[in-house]
Structures are given as structure tokens and as C-alpha cells.
Coordinates of C-alpha atoms in Angstrom, one line a residue:
M387 CA 19.2 46.1 -15.2
L388 CA 18.8 43.8 -12.2
S389 CA 16.8 40.6 -12.6
H390 CA 15.3 39.3 -9.4
T391 CA 13.8 35.7 -9.0
V392 CA 14.6 33.3 -6.2
L393 CA 17.7 31.4 -6.4
H394 CA 17.9 27.8 -5.6
G395 CA 20.2 25.8 -3.0
P396 CA 21.4 29.0 -0.6
H397 CA 22.4 26.8 2.2
M398 CA 24.7 24.7 0.2
L399 CA 26.5 27.9 -1.1
A400 CA 27.2 29.5 2.2
P401 CA 29.8 26.9 3.6
A402 CA 31.4 26.5 0.4
A403 CA 32.0 30.2 0.0
A404 CA 33.2 30.7 3.8
S405 CA 35.8 27.6 3.3
A406 CA 37.2 29.6 0.3
L407 CA 37.4 32.8 1.8
K408 CA 39.2 31.4 5.3
A409 CA 41.8 29.7 2.9
R410 CA 42.8 32.8 1.3
R411 CA 42.7 35.0 4.2
T412 CA 46.5 35.2 4.6
Q413 CA 47.2 36.1 0.9
T414 CA 48.2 39.8 0.2
F415 CA 47.8 39.9 -3.5
K416 CA 45.1 42.0 -4.8
A417 CA 42.1 40.2 -6.4
F418 CA 41.7 41.4 -10.1
Y419 CA 37.9 40.7 -10.0
A420 CA 37.4 41.2 -6.3
T421 CA 38.5 44.6 -5.4
I422 CA 39.3 48.1 -6.7
R423 CA 41.0 49.2 -3.5
S424 CA 44.4 49.8 -5.2
L425 CA 44.2 52.2 -7.9
R426 CA 44.1 50.2 -11.2
Q427 CA 45.8 51.8 -13.9
P428 CA 44.6 51.5 -17.5
P429 CA 47.1 50.1 -20.0
P430 CA 49.1 53.1 -21.7
T431 CA 47.2 54.5 -24.9
V432 CA 48.3 56.5 -27.7
E433 CA 46.8 59.7 -27.5
V434 CA 45.7 61.1 -31.2
D435 CA 46.7 64.7 -30.4
D436 CA 50.2 63.4 -29.7
L437 CA 50.5 61.9 -33.4
D438 CA 51.8 63.9 -36.4
T439 CA 49.1 65.2 -38.8
S440 CA 48.4 62.6 -41.5
D441 CA 45.8 61.0 -43.8
N442 CA 45.4 58.5 -41.0
D443 CA 44.6 60.7 -38.1
F444 CA 40.7 60.8 -39.0
I445 CA 40.6 57.0 -38.7
L446 CA 42.7 57.0 -35.4
S447 CA 40.4 59.4 -34.0
L448 CA 37.3 57.1 -35.0
L449 CA 39.3 54.1 -33.4
K450 CA 39.9 56.2 -30.3
A451 CA 36.4 57.0 -30.1
N452 CA 35.7 53.1 -29.5
P453 CA 32.0 53.3 -29.5
S454 CA 29.9 50.5 -28.5
L455 CA 27.1 48.5 -30.4
R456 CA 24.4 51.1 -28.7
D457 CA 26.6 54.1 -29.5
T458 CA 26.8 52.9 -33.2
K459 CA 23.2 52.4 -33.7
S460 CA 22.3 55.6 -32.2
Y461 CA 24.6 57.5 -34.4
L462 CA 23.5 55.7 -37.5
A463 CA 19.9 56.3 -36.6
T464 CA 20.6 60.1 -36.5
F465 CA 22.8 60.4 -39.6
G466 CA 21.6 57.8 -41.4
V467 CA 23.4 55.3 -43.9
R468 CA 24.2 55.8 -47.6
P469 CA 24.2 52.6 -49.4
Q470 CA 27.3 51.8 -51.6
L471 CA 26.5 50.3 -55.0
P472 CA 29.0 47.6 -56.1
E473 CA 31.6 48.6 -58.7
R474 CA 31.0 46.7 -62.3
T475 CA 34.8 46.0 -62.3
N476 CA 36.8 44.3 -59.4
P477 CA 33.6 44.0 -57.5
V478 CA 33.6 43.9 -53.7
Y479 CA 30.9 43.7 -51.1
P480 CA 29.0 46.9 -50.8
S481 CA 28.7 48.7 -47.6
T482 CA 25.6 47.4 -45.7
P483 CA 23.6 48.8 -42.7
L484 CA 24.8 47.7 -39.2
D485 CA 23.5 44.2 -38.3
T486 CA 22.4 44.7 -34.8
S487 CA 21.9 41.0 -34.3
N488 CA 25.7 40.6 -34.7
S489 CA 27.5 42.3 -31.7
S490 CA 30.9 41.3 -32.8
F491 CA 30.8 43.3 -36.1
Q492 CA 31.9 40.3 -38.1
K493 CA 31.8 40.1 -42.0
E494 CA 32.4 37.3 -44.2
A495 CA 35.1 37.5 -46.8
P496 CA 34.1 38.2 -50.2
D497 CA 34.6 35.4 -52.8
I498 CA 36.0 37.4 -55.8
S499 CA 37.9 36.0 -59.0
V500 CA 41.2 37.6 -59.7
N501 CA 43.6 37.6 -62.4
K502 CA 46.8 37.6 -60.5
S503 CA 49.0 38.3 -63.5
T504 CA 47.2 41.7 -64.2
E505 CA 45.8 43.6 -61.3
Q506 CA 45.5 43.1 -57.5
V507 CA 42.3 43.1 -55.8
K508 CA 41.3 46.3 -54.0
P509 CA 40.4 45.6 -50.2
S510 CA 36.8 45.6 -49.2
P511 CA 36.2 48.7 -46.7
S512 CA 34.7 47.9 -43.5
P513 CA 30.9 48.2 -43.4
I514 CA 31.0 50.0 -40.2
V515 CA 33.6 52.5 -41.3
S516 CA 31.6 53.1 -44.5
S517 CA 28.6 53.6 -42.7
I518 CA 30.1 56.2 -40.4
L519 CA 31.9 58.1 -43.3
N520 CA 28.7 58.0 -45.7
P521 CA 26.3 60.2 -43.7
V522 CA 23.0 60.8 -45.3
Y523 CA 21.4 63.3 -42.9
R524 CA 23.4 66.5 -42.1
R525 CA 23.1 68.1 -38.9
T526 CA 24.1 71.4 -37.3
A527 CA 26.3 72.2 -34.4
L528 CA 26.8 75.6 -32.8
V529 CA 30.4 76.2 -32.1
K530 CA 31.8 79.0 -29.7
L531 CA 35.5 79.4 -30.5
Q532 CA 36.7 81.2 -27.5
G533 CA 40.3 82.7 -28.3
P534 CA 42.7 84.1 -29.0
F535 CA 44.4 81.0 -30.5
T536 CA 47.6 80.6 -32.2
D537 CA 48.0 79.7 -35.9
K538 CA 49.1 76.1 -35.0
Q539 CA 46.1 76.0 -32.4
L540 CA 43.7 77.2 -35.1
D541 CA 44.9 74.5 -37.5
S542 CA 44.5 71.8 -34.8
I543 CA 40.7 73.2 -34.1
A544 CA 40.0 73.2 -37.8
R545 CA 41.1 69.8 -38.3
G546 CA 38.6 69.0 -35.5
M547 CA 35.7 70.5 -37.5
I548 CA 36.7 68.8 -40.7
Y549 CA 36.5 65.5 -38.8
L550 CA 33.0 66.4 -37.7
E551 CA 32.1 67.6 -41.3
K552 CA 33.0 64.3 -42.6
L553 CA 30.8 62.6 -40.2
G554 CA 27.7 64.7 -40.9
L555 CA 27.9 67.5 -38.4
V556 CA 28.4 70.8 -39.9
S557 CA 29.6 73.8 -37.5
V558 CA 28.1 77.0 -37.4
I559 CA 31.0 79.2 -35.6
V560 CA 30.6 82.2 -33.5
V561 CA 34.4 83.5 -32.9
E562 CA 35.3 85.6 -29.6
N563 CA 38.6 87.0 -28.7
D564 CA 38.9 87.5 -24.8
Q565 CA 41.7 89.9 -25.0
L566 CA 39.5 92.4 -27.1
V567 CA 38.2 94.7 -24.5
R568 CA 34.7 95.9 -25.5
G569 CA 34.4 99.5 -26.7
D570 CA 38.1 99.8 -27.6
D571 CA 38.9 101.6 -30.8
G572 CA 39.6 98.9 -33.7
E573 CA 37.9 96.1 -32.0
R574 CA 35.5 95.5 -34.8
S575 CA 38.4 95.2 -37.6
A576 CA 40.1 92.9 -34.9
L577 CA 37.5 90.5 -34.7
I578 CA 36.8 90.7 -38.5
E579 CA 40.7 89.7 -38.7
E580 CA 40.0 86.9 -36.3
I581 CA 37.0 85.6 -38.7
M582 CA 39.3 85.7 -41.6
R583 CA 41.9 83.8 -39.7
V584 CA 39.6 81.0 -38.8
V585 CA 38.1 80.9 -42.4
T586 CA 42.0 80.5 -43.6
A587 CA 42.6 77.7 -41.2
L588 CA 39.4 75.7 -42.2
E589 CA 40.0 75.9 -46.0
A590 CA 43.8 75.2 -45.4
Q591 CA 42.5 71.7 -43.9
G592 CA 40.3 71.3 -47.0
A593 CA 37.0 72.7 -46.1
Q594 CA 34.7 75.3 -47.5
A595 CA 34.0 78.1 -45.2
R596 CA 32.4 81.5 -45.6
P597 CA 32.6 84.7 -43.2
V598 CA 29.2 85.7 -42.4
L599 CA 29.8 89.4 -41.6
G600 CA 26.2 90.7 -41.9
T601 CA 24.4 91.1 -38.6
V602 CA 22.3 88.0 -37.8
V603 CA 21.0 88.5 -34.4
R604 CA 19.1 91.6 -33.1
L605 CA 19.9 93.2 -29.5
G606 CA 17.4 92.6 -26.7
P607 CA 14.9 89.8 -25.9
K608 CA 12.6 88.7 -28.1
P609 CA 9.0 90.6 -28.0
D610 CA 6.4 88.7 -26.1
D611 CA 9.2 86.4 -24.2
D612 CA 7.6 87.6 -20.9
D613 CA 4.3 85.9 -21.9
L614 CA 5.9 82.5 -22.5
P615 CA 6.2 79.9 -19.3
R616 CA 9.7 79.2 -18.2
P617 CA 11.5 78.0 -15.1
H618 CA 11.7 80.8 -12.5
D619 CA 15.5 81.1 -12.5
F620 CA 16.0 81.0 -16.5
V621 CA 17.0 84.2 -18.1
P622 CA 16.7 84.2 -21.8
P623 CA 19.4 85.5 -23.7
E624 CA 19.8 89.2 -24.6
A625 CA 19.4 88.8 -28.2
H626 CA 17.2 87.2 -30.6
V627 CA 16.8 86.0 -34.2
Y628 CA 14.0 85.7 -36.7
P629 CA 14.0 82.6 -39.3
S630 CA 14.2 85.2 -42.2
D631 CA 17.7 86.5 -40.4
L632 CA 19.2 83.0 -41.0
V633 CA 19.4 83.3 -44.6
G634 CA 23.0 83.7 -44.9
I635 CA 23.6 80.8 -42.5
R636 CA 21.1 78.5 -44.2
S637 CA 22.8 79.5 -47.8
A638 CA 26.4 78.7 -46.6
L639 CA 25.1 75.3 -45.0
R640 CA 23.4 74.3 -48.1
A641 CA 26.3 75.3 -50.2
G642 CA 28.3 73.0 -48.4
E643 CA 30.1 75.9 -46.5
I644 CA 31.1 76.4 -42.7
P645 CA 29.5 79.6 -41.7
V646 CA 31.9 81.8 -39.5
L647 CA 30.4 84.6 -37.6
P648 CA 31.5 87.5 -35.2
P649 CA 29.6 88.5 -32.0
F650 CA 27.7 91.3 -33.6
A651 CA 24.2 92.5 -33.2
L652 CA 21.8 95.1 -34.6
D653 CA 20.8 97.5 -31.8
S654 CA 17.4 99.4 -31.8
F655 CA 19.2 102.3 -34.0
C656 CA 20.1 99.7 -36.6
R657 CA 23.7 99.8 -35.7
S658 CA 25.9 96.6 -35.7
V659 CA 27.5 96.7 -32.3
R660 CA 29.8 94.0 -30.6
V661 CA 27.8 92.2 -27.7
D662 CA 28.5 89.0 -25.6
S663 CA 29.1 86.0 -27.7
N664 CA 27.0 83.9 -25.2
D665 CA 23.9 85.9 -26.3
V666 CA 24.6 85.5 -30.0
L667 CA 24.9 81.7 -29.4
G668 CA 21.7 81.6 -27.3
A669 CA 19.8 83.5 -30.0
L670 CA 21.0 81.3 -32.8
A671 CA 20.3 78.0 -30.6
R672 CA 16.8 79.1 -30.5
G673 CA 16.2 80.9 -33.9
M674 CA 17.6 77.7 -35.5
V675 CA 15.1 75.3 -33.5
E676 CA 12.2 77.5 -34.5
A677 CA 13.3 77.6 -38.2
A678 CA 13.7 73.9 -38.4
A679 CA 10.2 73.5 -36.9
L680 CA 8.8 75.6 -39.7
E681 CA 10.6 73.8 -42.2
G682 CA 9.6 70.3 -40.8
S683 CA 6.6 70.1 -43.2
D684 CA 8.9 70.7 -46.2
M685 CA 11.3 67.6 -45.3
K686 CA 10.9 64.6 -47.8
P687 CA 9.0 61.6 -46.3
D688 CA 10.8 59.1 -48.3
P689 CA 13.4 57.4 -46.0
H690 CA 15.5 56.3 -49.3
A691 CA 15.5 59.6 -50.7
D692 CA 19.1 61.4 -51.2
Y693 CA 19.2 64.2 -48.5
S694 CA 22.7 65.1 -48.8
Q695 CA 21.8 68.8 -49.7
D696 CA 19.5 69.1 -46.9
I697 CA 20.4 70.5 -43.5
N698 CA 18.4 70.1 -40.0
L699 CA 18.9 73.6 -38.8
A700 CA 18.1 72.3 -35.4
P701 CA 21.4 72.4 -33.5
L702 CA 22.5 68.7 -32.4
R703 CA 25.5 69.8 -30.4
L704 CA 26.9 72.9 -28.6
M705 CA 30.7 73.0 -28.6
I706 CA 32.5 75.6 -26.5
I707 CA 36.3 75.3 -27.6
N708 CA 38.5 77.3 -25.4
R709 CA 41.9 77.3 -23.7
E710 CA 40.3 76.5 -20.3
G711 CA 38.8 73.3 -20.8
G712 CA 35.8 71.8 -18.8
V713 CA 34.1 73.3 -15.8
P714 CA 36.3 72.3 -12.6
S715 CA 34.7 70.3 -9.9
Y716 CA 35.3 70.1 -6.2
A717 CA 35.0 66.4 -6.1
R718 CA 38.3 66.0 -8.3
A719 CA 40.5 68.7 -6.6
G720 CA 39.8 71.3 -9.6
F721 CA 39.8 68.6 -12.6
P722 CA 36.9 69.1 -14.8
H723 CA 33.5 67.6 -14.2
L724 CA 33.0 64.6 -16.5
L725 CA 29.1 64.8 -16.9
I726 CA 26.9 67.7 -15.7
N727 CA 23.1 67.3 -15.2
L728 CA 21.9 70.8 -15.6
T729 CA 18.7 70.5 -14.3
S730 CA 19.7 69.5 -10.9
E731 CA 23.3 70.4 -10.7
H732 CA 23.7 74.0 -12.4
D733 CA 23.0 76.1 -9.2
Y734 CA 25.1 73.7 -7.0
I735 CA 28.0 74.0 -9.1
R736 CA 27.8 77.7 -9.1
D737 CA 27.5 77.7 -5.3
T738 CA 30.6 75.3 -4.9
F739 CA 32.7 77.0 -7.5
D740 CA 36.3 77.8 -5.9
P741 CA 37.2 81.3 -6.2
S742 CA 40.6 80.4 -6.9
W743 CA 39.8 78.6 -10.0
S744 CA 38.6 82.0 -11.5
K745 CA 42.0 82.9 -12.5
E746 CA 42.9 79.9 -14.5
K747 CA 39.3 79.4 -15.6
P748 CA 37.4 82.7 -15.6
S749 CA 34.8 82.0 -18.0
S750 CA 33.7 78.7 -16.7
L751 CA 30.6 79.8 -15.0
A752 CA 29.5 81.9 -18.0
N753 CA 29.9 79.0 -20.3
L754 CA 27.9 76.9 -17.8
S755 CA 25.1 79.2 -18.2
L756 CA 25.5 79.2 -22.0
A757 CA 25.2 75.5 -22.0
R758 CA 22.2 75.8 -19.8
T759 CA 20.3 78.3 -22.1
C760 CA 21.1 76.8 -25.4
L761 CA 20.1 73.2 -24.3
A762 CA 16.8 74.7 -22.9
Y763 CA 15.9 75.3 -26.7
M764 CA 17.8 72.7 -28.4
P765 CA 16.2 69.2 -28.8
P766 CA 16.1 66.8 -25.7
T767 CA 18.6 64.6 -27.3
S768 CA 21.2 67.4 -27.7
S769 CA 24.2 68.0 -25.5
A770 CA 26.9 70.3 -25.0
V771 CA 30.6 69.8 -24.5
M772 CA 33.4 72.0 -23.2
V773 CA 36.6 71.4 -24.3
S774 CA 40.1 72.7 -24.5
H775 CA 41.7 73.6 -28.1
R776 CA 44.4 70.6 -27.1
S777 CA 41.8 68.0 -27.3
P778 CA 40.2 68.4 -30.8
S779 CA 39.8 64.7 -31.4
S780 CA 37.5 64.0 -28.2
L781 CA 34.8 65.8 -30.4
I782 CA 34.6 62.8 -32.5
A783 CA 34.0 60.6 -29.6
N784 CA 31.5 62.9 -28.2
L785 CA 29.4 63.0 -31.4
I786 CA 29.6 59.4 -32.0
T787 CA 29.1 58.1 -28.2
N788 CA 27.3 61.3 -26.7
K789 CA 29.3 60.2 -23.6
P790 CA 32.0 61.7 -21.4
A791 CA 35.5 60.5 -21.7
V792 CA 35.1 58.7 -18.7
S793 CA 32.0 57.7 -16.9
S794 CA 31.1 59.8 -14.0
S795 CA 29.4 56.7 -12.2
L796 CA 32.6 54.8 -11.8
P797 CA 34.1 54.3 -8.4
H798 CA 36.2 57.1 -7.3
A799 CA 39.4 54.9 -6.9
L800 CA 39.3 54.1 -10.7
L801 CA 38.5 57.9 -11.5
Q802 CA 41.4 59.0 -9.5
G803 CA 44.0 56.8 -11.0
N804 CA 42.4 56.9 -14.6
R805 CA 45.3 58.5 -16.9
K806 CA 42.4 59.8 -19.2
L807 CA 41.7 62.5 -16.5
T808 CA 43.8 65.6 -16.8
R809 CA 43.1 69.3 -16.7
D810 CA 42.1 69.1 -20.2
T811 CA 39.3 66.3 -19.9
P812 CA 36.0 67.8 -21.6
T813 CA 33.1 68.2 -19.9
L814 CA 29.7 66.8 -21.2
L815 CA 26.5 68.7 -20.1
R816 CA 22.9 67.7 -20.5
R817 CA 19.5 69.1 -20.0
G818 CA 19.2 66.3 -17.6
Q819 CA 16.6 65.4 -15.1
P820 CA 15.6 66.4 -11.6
I821 CA 16.9 63.6 -9.0
Q822 CA 14.9 63.1 -5.8
V823 CA 15.3 60.7 -3.0
I824 CA 12.2 59.1 -1.3
R825 CA 12.0 57.4 1.7
N826 CA 8.6 56.6 2.4
L827 CA 6.7 54.2 0.3
A828 CA 3.7 56.7 0.6
G829 CA 5.6 59.2 -1.5
V830 CA 6.0 56.7 -4.3
D831 CA 3.7 57.0 -7.4
K832 CA 2.8 53.3 -7.8
A833 CA 1.3 53.4 -11.1
K834 CA 4.3 55.4 -12.6
M835 CA 6.6 53.2 -10.9
N836 CA 4.7 49.9 -12.3
Y837 CA 4.9 51.3 -15.7
L838 CA 8.8 51.9 -15.5
L839 CA 9.6 48.3 -14.1
E840 CA 7.3 46.6 -16.5
T841 CA 8.6 48.6 -19.6
S842 CA 12.4 48.2 -18.5
F843 CA 12.2 44.3 -17.1
K844 CA 9.7 43.6 -20.0
R845 CA 7.6 41.4 -17.6
T846 CA 4.5 41.7 -15.4
L847 CA 4.7 42.8 -11.9
N848 CA 3.1 41.2 -9.1
A849 CA 2.3 44.7 -7.7
D850 CA 0.6 43.6 -4.5
A851 CA 3.3 41.3 -3.4
F852 CA 6.0 43.9 -4.4
Y853 CA 4.8 46.8 -2.5
K854 CA 3.7 44.7 0.6
R855 CA 7.5 43.6 0.8
L856 CA 8.6 47.1 0.4
E857 CA 6.4 48.3 3.2
K858 CA 8.7 46.2 5.5
T859 CA 11.9 46.6 4.0
L860 CA 12.1 50.0 2.2
D861 CA 15.1 52.1 2.8
F862 CA 15.1 54.6 0.1
V863 CA 13.9 55.1 -3.6
V864 CA 16.0 57.2 -6.0
V865 CA 13.7 58.6 -8.7
A866 CA 14.9 60.4 -11.9
G867 CA 12.6 62.8 -13.9
D868 CA 9.1 61.8 -13.9
Y869 CA 9.7 58.0 -13.3
I870 CA 11.9 57.7 -16.2
G871 CA 14.5 55.9 -14.2
A872 CA 14.5 54.4 -10.5
A873 CA 16.7 52.7 -8.0
I874 CA 15.1 50.9 -5.1
V875 CA 17.2 50.0 -2.0
T876 CA 15.8 47.8 0.8
N877 CA 17.3 46.6 4.2
E878 CA 17.4 42.8 4.2
S879 CA 17.8 41.0 7.6
S880 CA 20.7 38.5 8.1
P881 CA 20.3 36.0 11.2
D882 CA 24.3 36.3 11.5
S883 CA 24.3 40.2 12.0
S884 CA 22.7 42.7 13.8
E885 CA 23.0 45.3 11.2
P886 CA 20.6 44.9 7.9
I887 CA 22.0 44.5 4.6
S888 CA 21.6 47.3 2.1
Y889 CA 20.1 45.7 -0.8
L890 CA 19.7 47.2 -4.5
D891 CA 16.3 45.4 -5.0
K892 CA 15.6 47.1 -8.6
F893 CA 17.7 49.7 -10.9
A894 CA 15.6 50.4 -14.0
V895 CA 15.8 53.3 -16.7
L896 CA 13.2 53.5 -19.5
P897 CA 14.5 52.1 -22.9
S898 CA 13.8 55.3 -24.5
H899 CA 16.2 57.1 -22.0
Q900 CA 19.1 54.4 -22.0
G901 CA 22.1 56.1 -23.5
D902 CA 21.0 59.8 -22.7
G903 CA 23.0 60.1 -19.5
T904 CA 20.0 59.0 -17.1
V905 CA 21.7 55.8 -16.3
D906 CA 24.9 57.6 -15.0
F907 CA 22.9 60.5 -13.2
L908 CA 20.9 57.9 -11.2
W909 CA 23.8 55.7 -10.3
V910 CA 25.8 58.7 -9.0
A911 CA 22.7 59.6 -6.7
L912 CA 22.6 55.9 -5.5
H913 CA 26.3 56.0 -4.7
D914 CA 25.7 59.1 -2.7
E915 CA 23.0 57.7 -0.7
S916 CA 24.4 54.3 0.3
Y917 CA 28.3 53.5 -0.1
G918 CA 29.6 57.0 -0.7
L919 CA 28.2 58.5 2.2
G920 CA 30.5 60.5 4.4
H921 CA 32.8 61.6 1.5
P922 CA 32.8 65.5 0.3
F923 CA 32.2 64.4 -3.1
S924 CA 28.8 63.1 -2.1
I925 CA 27.4 66.3 -1.1
N926 CA 25.2 66.6 -4.3
P927 CA 21.5 68.3 -4.4
N928 CA 19.3 65.3 -4.8
G929 CA 17.2 65.7 -1.8
G930 CA 18.7 63.1 0.2
K931 CA 21.3 63.1 3.0
E932 CA 23.7 65.5 0.9
G933 CA 26.8 63.4 2.0
K934 CA 26.1 63.3 5.9
G935 CA 26.4 60.0 7.5
E936 CA 27.9 56.8 7.3
G937 CA 28.1 54.8 4.1
R938 CA 26.9 51.3 4.0
D939 CA 28.0 48.4 1.8
L940 CA 25.8 47.9 -1.0
V941 CA 24.7 44.5 -2.4
W942 CA 22.8 43.4 -5.5
R943 CA 22.4 40.2 -7.7
S944 CA 22.1 39.7 -11.4
R945 CA 21.8 36.8 -13.8
A946 CA 25.3 35.4 -14.9
D947 CA 24.1 36.1 -18.6
N948 CA 22.8 39.4 -18.0
P949 CA 24.5 41.6 -20.8
I950 CA 24.5 44.6 -18.3
N951 CA 26.8 42.7 -16.2
K952 CA 29.8 44.3 -17.9
W953 CA 28.7 47.8 -16.6
Y954 CA 28.1 46.2 -13.0
F955 CA 31.7 44.8 -13.0
E956 CA 33.3 48.2 -13.7
R957 CA 31.3 50.0 -11.0
S958 CA 31.4 47.3 -8.2
T959 CA 34.0 46.6 -5.6
G960 CA 33.8 42.9 -6.5
H961 CA 31.6 40.1 -7.3
M962 CA 31.2 36.4 -6.5
R963 CA 29.4 33.9 -8.6
L964 CA 26.6 31.8 -7.2
G965 CA 25.9 29.1 -9.7
S966 CA 23.9 30.9 -12.7
W967 CA 23.8 34.2 -10.8
V968 CA 26.4 36.8 -9.7
L969 CA 26.6 38.4 -6.3
F970 CA 28.1 42.1 -6.6
W971 CA 28.7 44.6 -4.0
C972 CA 30.2 48.2 -3.4
D973 CA 32.2 48.7 -0.2
A974 CA 31.4 51.6 1.7
E975 CA 34.0 54.1 0.5
K976 CA 34.7 56.0 3.8
R977 CA 35.4 52.8 5.8
L978 CA 37.6 51.5 3.2
K979 CA 39.6 54.6 2.8
M980 CA 40.2 54.6 6.5
E981 CA 41.1 50.8 6.6
E982 CA 43.8 51.7 3.7
G983 CA 45.3 54.5 5.8
R984 CA 45.7 52.3 8.9
R985 CA 47.4 49.8 6.8
A986 CA 49.6 52.4 5.2
N987 CA 51.8 50.8 2.6
A988 CA 51.1 47.4 3.4
G989 CA 48.0 47.8 1.5
L990 CA 44.9 45.6 2.0
S991 CA 44.8 41.7 1.9
Y992 CA 42.8 39.5 -0.5
I993 CA 40.2 39.3 2.4
E994 CA 40.5 41.1 5.5
E995 CA 39.5 39.7 8.9
W996 CA 36.6 42.1 9.4
E997 CA 35.1 40.7 6.1
E998 CA 35.8 37.0 6.2
D999 CA 32.0 36.0 7.0
R1000 CA 30.3 38.9 5.2
L1001 CA 30.0 37.3 1.7
S1002 CA 28.3 34.1 3.1
Q1003 CA 26.0 36.2 4.8
W1004 CA 25.1 38.3 1.8
A1005 CA 24.9 35.1 -0.6
D1006 CA 22.5 33.8 2.1
A1007 CA 20.4 36.9 2.2
V1008 CA 20.2 37.8 -1.5
T1009 CA 18.9 34.1 -2.2
K1010 CA 16.0 34.7 0.1
V1011 CA 14.5 37.8 -1.8
P1012 CA 11.4 36.4 -3.4
S1013 CA 10.5 37.1 -7.0
V1014 CA 7.9 40.0 -7.7
W1015 CA 7.1 39.0 -11.3
K1016 CA 4.0 37.1 -12.4

């Protein structure tokens, strides 16, 4: 988040900055901290999926996930930590919960007395690894296994399911085979054979699996569905489940087995018929959530009790594993979307879906609607992931971090040059929030905005002075949901320029929504309304300019010791230190692209002539922005 109080000594900084810029004007090397104009390539990494299967494969997948402190805390809050008791012989340090005050994850070495002549000391396990590998609360995931798959591909997928089970996420799998035409003779026996292949693959990887061949769901909408309030364009699944129908699934889960189901439903004549697997998954998502709510009162209240035999039926994840991967995006030349806000982007993605993509990815839109249906019933913190069978290890990263493989709010130059982005990159989907752009202060709910800013910054707002200033300088406000996040952009005057400076005055997200995708959704909308204007990938349905217009450089400042600065460094074009402050900026992408084209192979220099004086102007302008805190 941004912090905004007055800087001191602005007029002493400007000449020094101008002098330094002029001295370096002729340099042609790229500044590692000041520009992303050339495509910065990340260092080569070893893909886990390229390694031979071994006992270390699971640990390598954990390391590849590279969870942050917040990701780890969120995971442990969901699945809990099982304390480890020290052994009586050869004692080692027990596994302890994550110390949130130590971001470096350091642990003191144990002091152990050893008789070196008789035995060796067993190494003490990492407390973080021990915590992750010993989940207390087991949660469920709905999995659509959309084949057909070869035996080798099934082995790879089964290995991913085992990884998730080790982390506390137990899968409920619905198997589909796209090559089996509905109504053909022998389709039932062929589907049952597919079920047994999946069960065999899971057991070959060391799991316990159970084929649930009895019909679980019932065909048709649930009675009284028409009386329930829902969005006008939301269509419930054409199947439903009662809690009593989940006996087979619940029994398998409590026995430590992975239930594997065919896409069968019971029709009005009590016949078991094949239906669309998406209807089965939608019915299960709703039914399992309702069953979990009924069982909620039976949960043990003691936080220290052993819940290892209990299962929370409410699905935490929806996983769609297929041969196609994620949903293709017009902004990435057909490469998959990274993160989708279903509330605000669902219809637009359908409208901009290129018909040519239907040949390679015929089920993308159907799976997009499946994710929307299931997440409408699942808890707000749940998410869905669409992933290719070639990337099973990415499921671990999704579970631990609940984030896309690459942040969708990164600059497009970094996204286009990122080695992690392939046609098999998973798409993460969230229920998300509506995004709106407000260009008049009268349209801002001041009471909600005050609560958002004060809660996010943990300071008291001088509301009268703040809104009095916005009456003169406001450009636009991007609001996420019901004021769970907001970005406020103003026009700041500069005596050395006739054009106002576009200044990010406030960027805030409620603490309860940090880490659920709202920050990325908000920044993407901010990009589309400011420095991203003019590009086709900025044509998003956020109620703003929808990509029409000329982009403007966006400027903001932050305390030098602000822990969020790492996030800003990754998303800004460059930065300049101003004493105890840091000035960040994002270049107007369309203008920068045109300038790169004009220079051709010569590339852009460290500082171009047309930008020689702007940093000193920005430094002078932002230091004059008054504080709005009491």
C-alpha cells in the first residue's frame, strides 16, 4: 500500500537529479532498476515435470512452488499444523508452527550430545517442511479428469493427486472421456473401464482409491430452485444432490480413499444414464457445501484435537485437468489467461473468444462456465484451476499459494518474455469482484472509502482535507467490489509542464482480501485506465475507457522501508530514490512501444532526450502532495 506524507527538501533534490540524468544521457546500456523496455528473461529453471520420477519429486515440487510468508501462513491457517513430539532417543528439535515474526525462516541448530563411535545424529527436519507435510485438517477438491489419457499421462496425473493428498487436500474425481459419444452402444462399460484405469493408476502411486459406481446425482434442477435469488444470467446445473446421496463419497473419504465417479445421473424413471460431467460436478459442488453446512455443528471445538479422520466436505478447490490447458486469451495471442475474475470477466471472455481456438481447445468455454457455476456455491476463498495433464506439479503451487503461475498484473513486457508462460500454463479462476471506474467525486461512497483507507493504512484520515483536495485534482477512482479495494488517481500540476502528472494517490485493499486476487484485479484495472491505454489488451469491461485513448505515465511514491516495495519494483517501469522515499513510475506502454519501433535494433538508451527532465519534474510534484492523515 502507498503511504503519503510530505517529503522534505524537494528543491534540493531536483537539480541533483537533473545533473545525474544529463551525465548519463549518452549511455546505451539498459538500467537494471530503471527500465523494463527490453524483455528481461528470468534465469533458467528446472521444470519438475522434466525430471525423472523419484522420492525427491514431491519435495522438488514444494520448492518450485516457492511460497511467500503470507502464502505459508494462509496454507497453515487452512490445514493446520500437527505438533511433532521429540523422540526419547537421539532427540531432535520438534516441528514448530511458523514464527510469523521471522520472515527469513531461520532456525537455531539443535544442541545434541552424540557418541560418534556408535551412531550418527539424524538430521533435524525443517519446521516449515514438517508443518506442510503434517496437515491436521483435511479438505476436499473437486476434480474433473477430462480424457482420454494414455497410461503414462494417467500416471503423471495420479502422482499430482498423491502430492495434494500429502498436503491435506483429498480429491473427489469425476472422469470424462471426450471421445465417447453419448448414446453409443458400450459407452457405459467404456466409462467404467476408464474409472478402473484411474483407480489402478492412483493405487500404483501408493494411494488408496475407491470406484463409486453407484449413481450419486439426480437428473434435473433441484426442486424449488426457481424460488432462490440468483444473478439473472446464472444457470444452475441440470442435476442435483441431497446430503443423503453423498454416503458413498463420505465413506470413501473417511476411510482415507480417493472416490472416483463416472458422469452418471438418476433420471425420473430411476435409470442410471450418462450426463454431461459438468452437471455432475456442479451438483456435487452444491451438495457437498450443503452437507458440510449441516455437519458444521458436529465439528469438534477443541483447536488442539486430532482431526486427522475428519473431512470438510465443502470443496476448497475445483481442478479441471485436461489435454487443453487454460482458457486462451486475446491479450496473449492465444496463450492462456493467468487469472480470471469471473464476476467481471466471464461474459467478456466468451464474447472475445476467437473461433479459431475452438479446434485446439473445444471445451474451454464450457469449462469456464463450469468454474463459474461451482465457485458460485463454494466458499468465497475457493478457487478453480484449469491445467494441462503435462503440468501436474503446478497443482501444488496452486494449493500452497492460491496464485497463478505468473502474476497477471506484471508489465506486459515481462509477461511476453517470461519463460514460464507456455500454452500449458494453468489458468486460475476466482469468483472475484465487480470492478467499476468512477470519474466524479460525487459518485464515491465516502463512508465506505474512509473505512477502506483507515483500515488498510491503520491511520486516521483527515477526511475534510482529503476530499477537498480531490474536488480539485481527482482524475478517476477504481473500486473493487463493495469498496474492498480502491485505487485513486489524481492530476498533479507541474510548473515546468503544461500536461498534468498522473499520480497514484492511494492504492488500498482491505486486509481480509489481501491474497485473494483482489490486488491483481485492481492493478490490472488501474493499468487499463492509465499507462496501458491504447493497447488492445486494455479493452476490459471495467466501466472505464475500455482501452480507448492515449496512455499516460503513472507516478507514485512509497516509503523506502515499505515492505510492499518489492511488489512495486516488479510492476513499475523504473524507480528513483528520494532520501527516505522511493519514486516509482510506469511508462505509457503505447508510446514506449512506438519509440522502440522507431529505434529498431538500436534499442532504447538509459535516458532518452524526451524524458531527460521528467524525473526532476515528478520528484518536485510528488513532494508537494500534502499528508491527509491526522
